[in-house]
XYZ file of C-alpha atoms in Angstrom:
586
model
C 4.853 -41.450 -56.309
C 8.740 -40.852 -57.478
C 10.837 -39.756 -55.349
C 11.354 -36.096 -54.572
C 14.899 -34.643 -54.174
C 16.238 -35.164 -51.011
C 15.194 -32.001 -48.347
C 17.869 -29.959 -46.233
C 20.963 -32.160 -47.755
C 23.926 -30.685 -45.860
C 27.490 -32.413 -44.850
C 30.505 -31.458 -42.232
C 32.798 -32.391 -39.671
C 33.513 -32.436 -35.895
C 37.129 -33.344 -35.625
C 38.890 -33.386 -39.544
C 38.825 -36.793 -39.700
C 35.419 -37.693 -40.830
C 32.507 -36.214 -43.025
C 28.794 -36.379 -41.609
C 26.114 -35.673 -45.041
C 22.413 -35.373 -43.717
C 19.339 -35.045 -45.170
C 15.426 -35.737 -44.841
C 13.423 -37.909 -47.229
C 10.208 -36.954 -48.871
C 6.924 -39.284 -48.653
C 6.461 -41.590 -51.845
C 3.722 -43.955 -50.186
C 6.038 -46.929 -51.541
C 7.080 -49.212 -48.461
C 9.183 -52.593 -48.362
C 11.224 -53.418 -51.342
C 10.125 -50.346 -53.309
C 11.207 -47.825 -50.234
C 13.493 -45.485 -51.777
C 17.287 -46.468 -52.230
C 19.947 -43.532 -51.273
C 23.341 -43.844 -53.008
C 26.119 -41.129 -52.152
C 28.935 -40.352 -54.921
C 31.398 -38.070 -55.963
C 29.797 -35.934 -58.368
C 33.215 -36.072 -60.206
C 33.079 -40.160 -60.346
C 29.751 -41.566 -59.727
C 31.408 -44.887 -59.506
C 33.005 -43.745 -56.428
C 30.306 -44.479 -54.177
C 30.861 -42.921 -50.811
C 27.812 -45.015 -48.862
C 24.251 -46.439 -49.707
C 21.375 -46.241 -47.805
C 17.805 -47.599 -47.103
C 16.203 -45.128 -44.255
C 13.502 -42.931 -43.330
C 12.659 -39.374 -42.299
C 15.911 -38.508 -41.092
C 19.264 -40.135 -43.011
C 22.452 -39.503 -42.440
C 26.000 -41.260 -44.053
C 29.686 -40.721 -43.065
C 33.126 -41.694 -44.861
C 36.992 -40.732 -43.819
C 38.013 -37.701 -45.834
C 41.420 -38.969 -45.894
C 43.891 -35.529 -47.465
C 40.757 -34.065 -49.719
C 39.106 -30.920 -48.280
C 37.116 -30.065 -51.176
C 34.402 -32.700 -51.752
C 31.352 -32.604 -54.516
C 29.291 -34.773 -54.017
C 25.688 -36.392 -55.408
C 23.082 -37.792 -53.449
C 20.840 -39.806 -55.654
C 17.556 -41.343 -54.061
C 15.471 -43.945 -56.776
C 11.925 -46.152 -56.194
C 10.639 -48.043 -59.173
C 8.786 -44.953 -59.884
C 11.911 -42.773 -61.032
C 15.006 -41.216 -59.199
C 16.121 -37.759 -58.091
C 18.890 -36.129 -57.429
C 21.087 -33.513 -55.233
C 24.805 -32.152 -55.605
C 26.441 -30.490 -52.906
C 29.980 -28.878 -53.207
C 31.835 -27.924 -49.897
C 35.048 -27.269 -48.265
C 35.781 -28.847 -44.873
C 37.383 -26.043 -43.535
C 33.983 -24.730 -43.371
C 31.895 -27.121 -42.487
C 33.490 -27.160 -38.707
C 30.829 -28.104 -36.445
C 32.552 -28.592 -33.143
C 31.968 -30.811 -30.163
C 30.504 -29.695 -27.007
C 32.862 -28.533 -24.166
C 33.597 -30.319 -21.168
C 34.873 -30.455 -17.328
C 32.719 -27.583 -16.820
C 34.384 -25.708 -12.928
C 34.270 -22.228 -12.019
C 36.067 -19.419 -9.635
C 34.322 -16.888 -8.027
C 34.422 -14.079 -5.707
C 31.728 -11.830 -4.570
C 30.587 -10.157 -7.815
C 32.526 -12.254 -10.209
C 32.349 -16.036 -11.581
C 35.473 -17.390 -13.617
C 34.191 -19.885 -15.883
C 36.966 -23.022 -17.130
C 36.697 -25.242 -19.272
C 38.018 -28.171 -21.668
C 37.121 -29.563 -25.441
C 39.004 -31.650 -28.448
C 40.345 -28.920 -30.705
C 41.769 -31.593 -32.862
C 44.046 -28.715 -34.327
C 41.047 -26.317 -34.429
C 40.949 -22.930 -33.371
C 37.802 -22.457 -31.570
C 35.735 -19.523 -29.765
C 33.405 -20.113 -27.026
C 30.356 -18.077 -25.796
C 29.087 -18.325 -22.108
C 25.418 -18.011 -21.561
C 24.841 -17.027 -18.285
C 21.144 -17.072 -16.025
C 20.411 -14.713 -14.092
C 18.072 -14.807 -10.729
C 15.247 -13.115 -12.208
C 15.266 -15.348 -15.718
C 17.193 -13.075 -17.897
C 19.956 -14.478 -19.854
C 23.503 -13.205 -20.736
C 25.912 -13.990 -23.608
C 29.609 -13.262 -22.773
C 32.369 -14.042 -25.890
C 35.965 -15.206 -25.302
C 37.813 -12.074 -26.406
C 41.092 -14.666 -27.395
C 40.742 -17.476 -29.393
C 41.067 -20.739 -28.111
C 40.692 -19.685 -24.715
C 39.107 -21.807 -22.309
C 37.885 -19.692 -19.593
C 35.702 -16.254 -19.349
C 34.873 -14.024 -16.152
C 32.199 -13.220 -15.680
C 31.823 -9.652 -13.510
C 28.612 -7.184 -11.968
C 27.136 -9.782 -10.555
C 25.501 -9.592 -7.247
C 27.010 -11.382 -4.085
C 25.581 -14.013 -2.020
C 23.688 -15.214 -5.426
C 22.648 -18.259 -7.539
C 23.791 -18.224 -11.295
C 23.458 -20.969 -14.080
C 25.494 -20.696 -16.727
C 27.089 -23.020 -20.019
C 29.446 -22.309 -23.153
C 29.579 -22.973 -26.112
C 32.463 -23.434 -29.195
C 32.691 -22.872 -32.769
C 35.557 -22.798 -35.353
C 37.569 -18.979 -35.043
C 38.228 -18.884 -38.342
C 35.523 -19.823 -40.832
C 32.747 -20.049 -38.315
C 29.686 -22.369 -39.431
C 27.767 -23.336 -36.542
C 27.904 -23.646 -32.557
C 28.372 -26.840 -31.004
C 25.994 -28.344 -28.537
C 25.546 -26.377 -25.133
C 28.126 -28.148 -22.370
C 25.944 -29.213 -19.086
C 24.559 -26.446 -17.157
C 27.195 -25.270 -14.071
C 25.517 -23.692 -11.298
C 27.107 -22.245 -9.205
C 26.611 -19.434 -6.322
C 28.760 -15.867 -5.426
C 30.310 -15.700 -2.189
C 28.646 -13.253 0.228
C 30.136 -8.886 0.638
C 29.467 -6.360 3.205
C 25.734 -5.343 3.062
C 25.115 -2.665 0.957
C 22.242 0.415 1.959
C 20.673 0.737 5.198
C 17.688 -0.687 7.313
C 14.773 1.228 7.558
C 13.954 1.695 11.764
C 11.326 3.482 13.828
C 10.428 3.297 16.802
C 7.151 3.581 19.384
C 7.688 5.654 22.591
C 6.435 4.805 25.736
C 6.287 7.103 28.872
C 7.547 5.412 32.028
C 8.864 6.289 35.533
C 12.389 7.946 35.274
C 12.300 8.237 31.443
C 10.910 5.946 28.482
C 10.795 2.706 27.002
C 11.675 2.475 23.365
C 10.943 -0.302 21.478
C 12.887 -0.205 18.078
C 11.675 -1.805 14.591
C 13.295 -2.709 11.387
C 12.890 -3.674 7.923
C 14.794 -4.281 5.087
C 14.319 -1.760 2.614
C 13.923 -2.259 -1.743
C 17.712 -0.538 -1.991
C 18.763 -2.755 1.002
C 20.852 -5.858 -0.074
C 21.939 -8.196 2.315
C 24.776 -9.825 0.084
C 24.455 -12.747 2.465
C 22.583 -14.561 5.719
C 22.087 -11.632 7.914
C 23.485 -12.979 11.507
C 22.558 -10.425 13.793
C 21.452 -6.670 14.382
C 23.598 -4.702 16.285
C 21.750 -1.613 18.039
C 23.882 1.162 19.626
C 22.489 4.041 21.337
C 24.132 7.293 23.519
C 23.420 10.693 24.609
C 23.434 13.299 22.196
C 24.152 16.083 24.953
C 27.675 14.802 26.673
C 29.917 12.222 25.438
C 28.812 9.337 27.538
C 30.337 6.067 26.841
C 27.697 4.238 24.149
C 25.607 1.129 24.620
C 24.988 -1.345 22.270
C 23.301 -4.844 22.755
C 22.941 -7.614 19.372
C 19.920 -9.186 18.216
C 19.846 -12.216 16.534
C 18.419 -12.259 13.103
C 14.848 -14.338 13.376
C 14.117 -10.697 15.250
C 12.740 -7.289 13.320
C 12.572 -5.692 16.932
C 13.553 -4.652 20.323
C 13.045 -2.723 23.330
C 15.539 -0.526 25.182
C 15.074 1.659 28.508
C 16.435 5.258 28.270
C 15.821 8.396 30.429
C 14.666 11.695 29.538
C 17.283 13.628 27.954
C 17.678 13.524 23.730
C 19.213 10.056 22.490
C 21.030 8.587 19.047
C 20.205 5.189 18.077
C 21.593 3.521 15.523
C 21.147 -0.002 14.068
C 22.851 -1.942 11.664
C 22.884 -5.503 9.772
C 25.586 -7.745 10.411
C 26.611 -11.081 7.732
C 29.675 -13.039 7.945
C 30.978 -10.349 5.953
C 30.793 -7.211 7.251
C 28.205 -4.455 9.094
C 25.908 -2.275 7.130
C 25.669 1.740 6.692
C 24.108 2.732 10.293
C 20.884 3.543 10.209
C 20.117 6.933 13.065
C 16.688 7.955 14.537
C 17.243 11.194 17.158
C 14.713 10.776 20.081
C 14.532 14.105 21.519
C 14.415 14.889 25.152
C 11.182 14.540 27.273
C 10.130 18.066 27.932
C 10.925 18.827 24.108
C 9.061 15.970 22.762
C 5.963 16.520 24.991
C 4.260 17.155 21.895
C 5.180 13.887 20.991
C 5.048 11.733 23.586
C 3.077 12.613 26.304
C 0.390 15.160 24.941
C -0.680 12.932 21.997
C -4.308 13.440 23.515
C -4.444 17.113 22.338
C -4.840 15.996 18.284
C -8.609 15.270 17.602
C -8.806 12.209 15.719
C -9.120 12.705 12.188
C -11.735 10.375 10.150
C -10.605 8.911 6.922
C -12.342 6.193 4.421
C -11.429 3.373 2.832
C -11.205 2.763 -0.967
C -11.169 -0.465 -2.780
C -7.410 -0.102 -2.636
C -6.748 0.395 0.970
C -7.473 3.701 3.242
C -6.789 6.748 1.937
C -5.207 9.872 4.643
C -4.259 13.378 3.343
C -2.200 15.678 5.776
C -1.357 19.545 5.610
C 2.204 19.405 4.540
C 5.038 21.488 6.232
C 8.143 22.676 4.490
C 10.407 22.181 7.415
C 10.531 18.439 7.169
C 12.534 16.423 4.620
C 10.304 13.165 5.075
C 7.188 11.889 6.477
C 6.252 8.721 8.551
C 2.715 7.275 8.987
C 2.649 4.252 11.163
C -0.467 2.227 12.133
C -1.306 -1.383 14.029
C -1.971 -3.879 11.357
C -4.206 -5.656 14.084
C -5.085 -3.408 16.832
C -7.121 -5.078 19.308
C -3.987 -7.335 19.818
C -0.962 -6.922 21.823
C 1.923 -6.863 20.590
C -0.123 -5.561 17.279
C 1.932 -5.798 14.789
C 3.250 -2.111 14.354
C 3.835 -0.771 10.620
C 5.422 2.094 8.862
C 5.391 3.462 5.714
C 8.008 6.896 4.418
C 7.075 9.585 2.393
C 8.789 12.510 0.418
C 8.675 15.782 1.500
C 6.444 16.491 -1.317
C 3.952 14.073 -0.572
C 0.713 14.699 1.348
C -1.178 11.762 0.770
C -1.312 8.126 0.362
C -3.196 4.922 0.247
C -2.180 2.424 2.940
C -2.727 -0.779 1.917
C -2.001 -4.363 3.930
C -3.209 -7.624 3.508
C -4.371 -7.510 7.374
C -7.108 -4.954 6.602
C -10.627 -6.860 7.267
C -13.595 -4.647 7.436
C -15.394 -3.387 10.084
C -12.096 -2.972 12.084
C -11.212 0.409 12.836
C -7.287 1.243 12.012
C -5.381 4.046 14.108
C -3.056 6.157 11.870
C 0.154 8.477 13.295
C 1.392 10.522 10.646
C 4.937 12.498 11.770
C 7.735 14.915 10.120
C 11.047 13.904 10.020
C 13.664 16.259 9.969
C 17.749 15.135 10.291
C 16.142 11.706 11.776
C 14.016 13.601 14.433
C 10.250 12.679 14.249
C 7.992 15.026 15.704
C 3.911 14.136 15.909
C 1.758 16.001 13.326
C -1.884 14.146 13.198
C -3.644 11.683 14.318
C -6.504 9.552 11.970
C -8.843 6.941 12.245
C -10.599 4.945 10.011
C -11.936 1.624 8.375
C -11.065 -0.412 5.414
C -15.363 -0.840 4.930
C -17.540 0.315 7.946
C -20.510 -2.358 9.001
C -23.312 -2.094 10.160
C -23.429 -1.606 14.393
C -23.612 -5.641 15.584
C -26.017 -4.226 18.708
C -29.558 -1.962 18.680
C -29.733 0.730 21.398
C -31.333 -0.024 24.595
C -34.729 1.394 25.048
C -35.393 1.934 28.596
C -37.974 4.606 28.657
C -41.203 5.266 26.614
C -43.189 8.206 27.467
C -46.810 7.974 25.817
C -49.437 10.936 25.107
C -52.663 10.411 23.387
C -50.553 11.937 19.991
C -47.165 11.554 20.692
C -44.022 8.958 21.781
C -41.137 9.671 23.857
C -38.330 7.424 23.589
C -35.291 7.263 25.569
C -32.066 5.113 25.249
C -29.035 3.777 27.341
C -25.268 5.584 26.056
C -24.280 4.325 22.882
C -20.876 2.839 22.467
C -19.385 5.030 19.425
C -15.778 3.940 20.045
C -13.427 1.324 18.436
C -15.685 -1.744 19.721
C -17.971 -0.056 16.704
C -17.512 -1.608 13.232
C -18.117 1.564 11.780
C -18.531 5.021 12.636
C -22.285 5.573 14.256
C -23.994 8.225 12.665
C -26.983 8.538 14.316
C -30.115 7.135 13.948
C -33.082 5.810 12.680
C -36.606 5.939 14.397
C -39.401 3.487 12.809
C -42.768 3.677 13.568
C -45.814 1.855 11.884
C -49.650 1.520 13.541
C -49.882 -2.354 13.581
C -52.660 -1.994 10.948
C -52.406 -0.299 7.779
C -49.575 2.169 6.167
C -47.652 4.566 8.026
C -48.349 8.479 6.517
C -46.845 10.591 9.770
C -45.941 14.090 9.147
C -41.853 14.491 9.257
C -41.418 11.003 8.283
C -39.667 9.463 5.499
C -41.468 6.505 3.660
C -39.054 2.962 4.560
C -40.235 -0.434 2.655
C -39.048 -3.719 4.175
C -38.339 -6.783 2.398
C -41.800 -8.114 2.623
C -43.556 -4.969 1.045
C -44.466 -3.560 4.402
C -44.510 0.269 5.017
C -42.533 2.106 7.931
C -42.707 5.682 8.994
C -38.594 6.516 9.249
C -37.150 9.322 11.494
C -33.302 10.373 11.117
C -31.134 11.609 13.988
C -27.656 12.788 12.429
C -26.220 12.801 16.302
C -24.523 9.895 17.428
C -24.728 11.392 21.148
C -28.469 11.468 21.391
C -30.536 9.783 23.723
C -34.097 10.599 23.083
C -36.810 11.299 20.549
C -40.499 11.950 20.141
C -42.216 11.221 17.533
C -45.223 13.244 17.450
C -48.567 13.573 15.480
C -49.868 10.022 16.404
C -53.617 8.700 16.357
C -55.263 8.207 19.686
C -56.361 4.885 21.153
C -53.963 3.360 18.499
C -51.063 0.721 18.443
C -48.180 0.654 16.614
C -44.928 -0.777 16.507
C -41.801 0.996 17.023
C -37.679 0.125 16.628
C -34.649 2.365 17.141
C -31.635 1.405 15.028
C -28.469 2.860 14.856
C -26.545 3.009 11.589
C -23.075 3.959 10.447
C -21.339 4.372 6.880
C -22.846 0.825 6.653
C -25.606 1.142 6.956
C -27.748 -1.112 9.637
C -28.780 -4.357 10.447
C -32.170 -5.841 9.663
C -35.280 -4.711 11.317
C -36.611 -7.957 12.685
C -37.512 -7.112 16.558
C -40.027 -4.444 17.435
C -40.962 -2.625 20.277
C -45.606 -2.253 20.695
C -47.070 0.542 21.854
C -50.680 1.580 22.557
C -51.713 5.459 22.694
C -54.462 6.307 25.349
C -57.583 8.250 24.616
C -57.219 12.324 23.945
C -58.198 13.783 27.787
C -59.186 16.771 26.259
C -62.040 15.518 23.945
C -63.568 13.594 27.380
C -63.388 17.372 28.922
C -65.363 19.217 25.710
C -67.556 15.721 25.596
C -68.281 16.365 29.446
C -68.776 20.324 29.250
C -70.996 20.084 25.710
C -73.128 17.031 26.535
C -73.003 15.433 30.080
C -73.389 19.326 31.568
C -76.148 20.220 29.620
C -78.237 16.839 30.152
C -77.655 17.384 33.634
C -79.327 20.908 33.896
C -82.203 19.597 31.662
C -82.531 16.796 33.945
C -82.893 18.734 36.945
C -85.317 21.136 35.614
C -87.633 18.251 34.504
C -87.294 17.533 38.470
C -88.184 20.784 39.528
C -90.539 22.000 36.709
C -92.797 23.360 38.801
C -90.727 25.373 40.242
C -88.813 26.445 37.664
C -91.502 27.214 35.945
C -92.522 29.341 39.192
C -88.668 31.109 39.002
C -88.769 31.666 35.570
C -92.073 32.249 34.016
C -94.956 32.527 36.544
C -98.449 33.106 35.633
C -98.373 36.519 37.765
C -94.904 38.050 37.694
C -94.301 39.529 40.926
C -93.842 43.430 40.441
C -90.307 43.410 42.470
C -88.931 41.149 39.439
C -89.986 43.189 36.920
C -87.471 44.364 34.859
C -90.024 47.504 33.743
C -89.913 48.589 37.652
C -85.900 48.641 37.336
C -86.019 52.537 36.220
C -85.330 55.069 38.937
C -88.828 56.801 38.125
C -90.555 53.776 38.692
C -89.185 54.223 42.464
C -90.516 56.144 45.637
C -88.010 55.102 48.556
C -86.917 51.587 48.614
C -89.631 50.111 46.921
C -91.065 50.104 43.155
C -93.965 51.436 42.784
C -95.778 50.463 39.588
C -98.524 53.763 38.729
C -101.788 52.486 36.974
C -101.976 55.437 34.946
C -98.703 54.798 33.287
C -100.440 51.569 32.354
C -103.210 50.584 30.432
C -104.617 47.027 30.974
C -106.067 44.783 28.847
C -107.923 42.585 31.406
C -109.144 44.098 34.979
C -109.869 41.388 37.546
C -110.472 41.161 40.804
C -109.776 38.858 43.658
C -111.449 38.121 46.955
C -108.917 35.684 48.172
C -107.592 36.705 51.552
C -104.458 37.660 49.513
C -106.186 39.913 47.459
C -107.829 41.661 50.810
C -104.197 42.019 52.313
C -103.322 44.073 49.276
């Protein structure tokens, strides 16, 4: 193809002396002797010609400008496919495209950097711009206020601190474009006095002749240490008389310490100490012994409070107060260690609730939570809470010891059950299952439970953690079944793998009504087929004997003490007569 015209054609200078034209070539697809042939002229003589060039992509030609400042020039590029061309008309006064600084150095104090630095002028009057990085990535721009000055300060900036910065130049007076950036400087601020205050608290603990006080700190978001914290220098006295103050120092790698003090009320203070200077003190009050009973030694009187945990931590509420400007929860972020790692976390005095998160929360460990008012740095005890991030299920089944067996009905007794912090979870109660060992379970009271492998439980719930005994009732005699007792907390349970067989004897009373309606009975007709005869004799003889008749029973039937029986009351139906010798004693 021709040639097109040459792309971004543009020319200046870096020191007055010299002119710089660039440009970028178009693709023609015409290589070796036909690449395209560049030929720079004044536009005003084209037989003046200023440079010629053979090149690709990027081209570039220079030539002395000598006294002329305003130059128009052509740039012609030709293949043996036809020729373009482009004119540019410029002064060098404004083309100034100046050379990077250099010997880059700094001042600085504290919160200011003074910036210096060198670069050829070459009778140019330049302005430079400072680009300065800040610790969190954000970047600054400071001008030079004066022309052809060749340092800038630099001010706010924080002590103790790591900045990068670079400059900068272009021409002051017909401004075309910034030079190149000089090398990056970096350089750091030198360290101040600490600004804010440590945030302290403290854990009291009752001993002979007065307390031990161990004493924690933190730094704080507002709390800048401006420099390599040396030391921590912790002063306490009595509030009460003006005893001389003691004061011990700590050296940095420590966040804590433990002092002795006796019963009466106590100011501590603590504050950060750098090369510089010492922080703003930091006070806690610690009241006397007999006032802070509540406090210290009667911490058994507040029930324990239950609280749950949320995917974001464990949430606690408290009742607010209006007397107290602040409020303080503190907790162990592992306690069933020693030391354990005591935390602490400040509130407004609007503020009843939080979240307390920490990375240490596992589940099925069970967090202790002290949440105090503060009022002018005196901490007084409000409640006390306990709670998991996620309960678990109880690792251990309660121990059955006892099982008391009727021909209906089970008694089952346990061993105490541990509900304290061993626990991973609070234990609600719990669960009963029964099943005969063949076929489904359909037991009045009972709650349908299916395991994993389809199999059907009869399932009993006791909602007290502090029972120890249960009967399940309305069993089938001369049965077995299986039975388990699981305890369960917010959980849940473990698996019911291991069960517990029993056998139910046969219902007594059933043998007693089996004995009285058919082993009595068989009895009596077994001993009247014995004694028939007699019987028979007793109960139905062929002559009833008159002083058994009932008929002879009436009083008219009597004359003395014997029953008299008169024929005329009587009329037979047979008359017979006997000659037996019992018949003649008649």
């Amino acid at each position: 193809e021709p040639p097109d015209p040459p792309e971004d054609f543009s020319c200046q200078t870096q020191d007055m002396k010299r002119v710089t034209c660039t440009w970028r070539q178009g693709e023609t697809y015409l290589y070796g002797q036909n690449s395209p042939q560049y030929t720079l002229s004044e536009t005003s003589s084209q037989k003046t010609v200023l440079c010629k060039e053979s090149c690709s992509k990027q081209c570039s030609c220079s030539w002395d400008i000598g006294q002329q400042w305003i130059w128009n020039v052509t740039l012609t590029v030709e293949n043996a496919l036809g020729k373009k061309t482009a004119t540019h008309v410029f002064d060098v006064n404004h083309r100034i495209y100046p050379t990077a600084p250099f010997q880059f150095w700094e001042d600085c104090t504290d919160t200011e950097i003074t910036l210096h630095w060198n670069y050829k002028n070459n009778g140019i009057e330049l302005f430079c711009q400072t680009e300065v990085l800040q610790p969190d990535g954000k970047v600054e721009l400071h001008n030079s206020s004066v022309a052809d000055s060749r340092r800038v300060t630099v001010r706010g900036l924080r002590p103790d601190t790591e900045y990068t910065a670079r400059v900068r130049c272009g021409a002051a007076r017909h401004f075309w474009r910034w030079s190149d950036w000089s090398h990056p400087l970096t350089t750091r601020t030198k360290e101040g006095t600490p600004s804010g205050k440590l945030d302290i608290w403290r854990d009291i603990t009752p001993v002979l002749g007065g307390r031990n006080v161990t004493l924690f700190w933190k730094q704080t978001p507002t709390f800048q240490a401006n420099g390599r914290i040396i030391s921590y220098e912790v002063t306490w006295k009595k509030v009460e008389d003006g005893s001389k103050p003691e004061s011990i120092s700590i050296s940095s790698v420590y966040n804590s310490t433990r002092i002795f003090i006796d019963n009466h009320s106590y100011r501590i203070s603590i504050m950060a100490k750098n090369s510089v200077n010492f922080s703003l003190p930091s006070v806690l009050i610690i009241s006397r012994a007999t006032d802070n009973s509540r406090s210290i030694f009667s911490t058994e009187e507040l029930k324990e409070g239950q609280v749950n945990g949320t995917d974001d931590g464990i949430f606690i509420s408290w009742e607010p107060r209006s007397i107290y400007d602040s409020y303080i929860i503190d907790w162990c972020n592992f306690p069933r260690f020693q030391p354990c790692d005591l935390q602490w976390k400040r509130f407004g005095p609007n503020t009843s609730s939080a979240v307390i998160s920490s990375a240490s929360f596992v589940p099925g460990v069970r967090y202790k939570f002290r949440i105090y008012g503060s009022v002018a740095n005196r901490a007084s005890l409000l409640e006390k809470k306990i709670g998991y991030l996620r309960e678990l299920p109880p690792r251990l089944d309660p121990i059955v010891r006892n099982v008391g067996l009727t021909y209906n009905s089970v008694t089952l007794s346990w061993d105490s059950y541990l509900t304290n912090e061993s626990q991973p979870g609070f234990v609600r109660g719990y669960h009963v299952y029964v099943s005969p060992m063949q076929g489904n379970c359909s037991l009045k009271g009972s709650k349908k439970h299916i395991l994993p492998d389809d199999s059907e439980l009869c399932k009993y719930t006791i909602e007290n953690p502090e029972e120890k005994r249960y009967t399940v009732e309305h069993l089938a005699p001369n049965t077995k079944y299986k039975i388990v007792v699981k305890a369960f907390t917010g959980g849940g349970e473990t698996p019911i793998v291991n069960f517990r067989h029993v056998d139910t004897p046969y219902n007594s009373n059933l043998l007693y009504l089996i004995f009285l309606l058919v082993i009595v009975p068989a009895l009596v007709a077994a001993i009247c087929h014995w004694k028939m005869k007699w019987v028979k004799e007793c109960c139905c003889p062929v002559i009833p004997s008159p002083s058994k008749s009932k008929v002879l029973s009436f009083k008219e039937f009597k004359i003395g003490s014997e029953k008299v029986l008169k024929i005329n009351d009587c009329i037979p139906d047979v008359l017979a007569m006997d000659s037996n010798a019992e018949a003649q004693k008649l």
